[in-house]
Amino acid sequence: MTASEMSLTRQAVAELAARIRYHQYRYYALDDPEISDQAFDALFEELRALEAAHPDLRTPDSPTQRVGGAIAARFEKTRHPALMLSLANAFHPGELLAWRDRLRRLLSEAERDRLAYVVEPKFDGLTVVLHYTDGVFSLGATRGDGEFGETITANLRTVRLLPLQIPADRAAGLAAPARLVVRGEVYVEKADFARFNQRQLEAGERAYANPRNFAAGSLRQLDSSITAARPLKLWVYQALIVERGPALSSHWEALAYLRSLGLPVCPDVQRFTDDEFDQVTAYVEAFSARRHDLPYEVDGLVIKVDSLLMQEELGFTGKDPRWALAYKYAAEEAITTLQDIVVNVGRTGAVTPNAVLAPVQVSGVMVKSATLHNEDYIRDLDIRIGDQVVIKRAGEVIPKVLRPLVDARDGSEQVWAMPATCPVCGAPLVRPAGEAATYCVNNACPEQLVRAVEYFVGRDAMDIAGFGIKQAELFVAQGFIHDLADIYQLPWEQIRQLEGYGDKRVENLMAGIEASKDRPIHRLLTALGIRFVGAVVAELITQHFTSLFDLVDATPEQLNAIAGIGPKIAESIVEYFSVASNRALIEEFAALGVRVAADAPAAPADGQSLAGLTFVVTGTLPSFSRDAAHAFIKAHGGKVAGSVSSKTSFVVAGEAAGSKLDKARQLGVPVIDEAALRSMAA
Ligand code: IVH
């Protein structure tokens, strides 16, 4: 190949990668794909083929190299045992009454007397259909087009709330039905969703647009270990088929039965008789306020006719059953003026643009600011200062700007550009090639320090009770903290002079800080906030480097040799410790009595996080010997088996895994790696 041909190919690869990233962005971040899955797959395949032919053109940030980038997911199709209907919507109490009137007209007088309703939350996630055969979870699928869904059994097996066997509690003396097919919703809790997105943004990765996208994106991974590491939850809300189980005559009974089998059924369900219909409308109204206190997103309620016989008689029109109605709360959107765009500095130095809004009421809460994600988001949506913008608030999730109202412009709107310098410290802001995020290059930036301290003391890191963002801000502003080690040498006498820092408070804080000194070293490593080194990676690394003093001198090759640690992570660690002040930090921690080396191999936690799961370990794992892996699983309440069967929950596979891996694939048993096992146990 000539030099000019090579340069053309290089350009083609770069362009393809850019197009793929753009479409991933439309799909994941905006939930608004421009091209079909097939067209996307074709682009992805083209890039893969080009890279295979020219491996030197494959960059570490190529979409083909990104775990989790697999939206080219190809799953088998499953035909549902019955059409998976959708629901008709209502938005006003009047429509509820009209629905009830119609039901009453369609039913006989005798039926009207027995008419009752079950009201339950309308969960906002991904609809799934779960099959149990002789009590064993045998198949799971997405709703798809209602007739066919995608078979995602292996990924669903990683959802912890999904019992792999029913009844989950054998001791209850209940027999398993010969066949059970249920419908449910896989979702993410609001706090988990916000935390996940925050981490993505801090790592310079893209965030998911909404909890539903998160659930869908997490379940449609080709690699189950990615799904396993996602905080997915499940509610089951409909029994579609029950064979050789109790005869069920009502939905209410069905829910109780599913619950007794150990399936997660939402406790927030209510039953009303037809006489009590005025209470249904009152309940619906009252729930509108209450739903914000629920840990998961609810965009409405579903009202169902309780009697299964009546349900059958009422049937459906088009795709909607006559016996159920979704009462949707008005979208939590509002229109307001975007007064300004300011940038906030995060712990890694990543700066995120935030909207300053003319205050506006959104579902009962005054909103004054909203996230704008990153530079590309603003540019791609052409959001300008002075625009009228649509904003959305979903539960606890930070409000976001959805789009500008282009037609409302009067020409005075200003196009925004990312500032060249950090608004807090004045250092240059840079955007690394191929990344969405922009960074403040000054490690000593005070705002970075506040965020770094907040992260250090946080629950996933050193977990210091009584220490949060307020203390971080205060102590940095007072000049008590200049680097992370200063957390262990605070001037307590001066702190006692501060308002609100009485004896009790100070004592608690001191005790919290003292207790954190003996945390396992993977927590300290996490707490340093090195890019790409979160809790899971930190644990992996400290299995190999049992002292942070050794890690300081680690070479990229040594780090790369650890399975699960790629070049990006290795480079990030080496870069971090190439900075003299970061090396000195470890010395300081040690001098201050903070644990920087493990006494003995990290003892497994005594939790029962793997209870009910059966594992088969095969191949060579990066840090565990076979015996150590078995001990680890048992210490966390899991079971270990020697051979793979349909009863196996997970196969943990390492290097050179052989026939057991093949067997797992044949049976659709999810295969995970050591890192995923650790994260499940954590
Ligand atoms: S009942 C035939 N109950 O909402 C009706 N659906 O907009 C069966 N959904 O995809 C559905 N929460 O899967 C029912 N408590 C609930 C629900 C629920 C969420 C989903 C449903 C459907 C969508 C309809």
mmCIF file of C-alpha atoms and ligand atoms in Angstrom, residues 85-87 89 120-124 127 143 183-185 237-238 302 304 321 323-324 326 328, ligand 1:
data_model
loop_
_atom_site.group_PDB
_atom_site.id
_atom_site.type_symbol
_atom_site.label_atom_id
_atom_site.label_comp_id
_atom_site.label_asym_id
_atom_site.label_seq_id
_atom_site.Cartn_x
_atom_site.Cartn_y
_atom_site.Cartn_z
ATOM 1 C CA LEU A 85 -50.528 -5.604 24.385
ATOM 2 C CA SER A 86 -49.852 -1.990 25.246
ATOM 3 C CA LEU A 87 -52.102 0.318 27.256
ATOM 4 C CA ASN A 89 -53.624 6.368 28.091
ATOM 5 C CA GLU A 120 -50.615 -0.103 40.577
ATOM 6 C CA PRO A 121 -47.700 2.091 39.550
ATOM 7 C CA LYS A 122 -46.793 2.281 35.909
ATOM 8 C CA PHE A 123 -43.108 1.430 35.995
ATOM 9 C CA ASP A 124 -40.769 3.182 33.618
ATOM 10 C CA THR A 127 -40.860 -4.601 29.591
ATOM 11 C CA ARG A 143 -41.522 -7.074 24.548
ATOM 12 C CA ARG A 183 -44.677 -9.987 32.485
ATOM 13 C CA GLY A 184 -42.652 -7.382 34.291
ATOM 14 C CA GLU A 185 -40.482 -4.356 34.029
ATOM 15 C CA TYR A 237 -46.971 -7.344 37.425
ATOM 16 C CA GLN A 238 -48.860 -9.861 35.337
ATOM 17 C CA VAL A 302 -52.265 1.473 35.727
ATOM 18 C CA LYS A 304 -56.964 -2.832 35.875
ATOM 19 C CA PRO A 321 -56.977 -4.069 26.392
ATOM 20 C CA TRP A 323 -59.839 -3.843 30.897
ATOM 21 C CA ALA A 324 -56.866 -1.648 31.714
ATOM 22 C CA ALA A 326 -52.764 3.920 32.045
ATOM 23 C CA LYS A 328 -50.352 9.279 32.908
HETATM 24 S S1 IVH B 1 -50.153 -4.118 32.521
HETATM 25 C C1 IVH B 1 -52.077 -5.615 28.564
HETATM 26 N N1 IVH B 1 -49.002 -2.948 34.527
HETATM 27 O O1 IVH B 1 -46.323 0.074 30.300
HETATM 28 C C2 IVH B 1 -51.554 -4.726 29.582
HETATM 29 N N2 IVH B 1 -48.127 -2.571 32.356
HETATM 30 O O2 IVH B 1 -47.521 1.863 28.165
HETATM 31 C C3 IVH B 1 -50.451 -5.328 30.279
HETATM 32 N N3 IVH B 1 -46.139 -1.143 32.298
HETATM 33 O O3 IVH B 1 -45.238 -1.833 27.870
HETATM 34 C C4 IVH B 1 -49.628 -4.340 30.927
HETATM 35 N N4 IVH B 1 -46.049 -0.780 34.467
HETATM 36 O O4 IVH B 1 -45.429 -3.221 29.950
HETATM 37 C C5 IVH B 1 -49.003 -3.125 33.192
HETATM 38 N N5 IVH B 1 -48.075 -1.993 36.402
HETATM 39 C C6 IVH B 1 -48.065 -2.178 35.088
HETATM 40 C C7 IVH B 1 -47.106 -1.585 34.244
HETATM 41 C C8 IVH B 1 -47.174 -1.808 32.873
HETATM 42 C C9 IVH B 1 -45.486 -0.529 33.295
HETATM 43 C C10 IVH B 1 -45.761 -1.063 30.877
HETATM 44 C C11 IVH B 1 -46.273 -2.152 29.993
HETATM 45 C C12 IVH B 1 -46.366 -1.534 28.630
HETATM 46 C C13 IVH B 1 -46.370 -0.077 28.895
HETATM 47 C C14 IVH B 1 -47.636 0.504 28.298
#
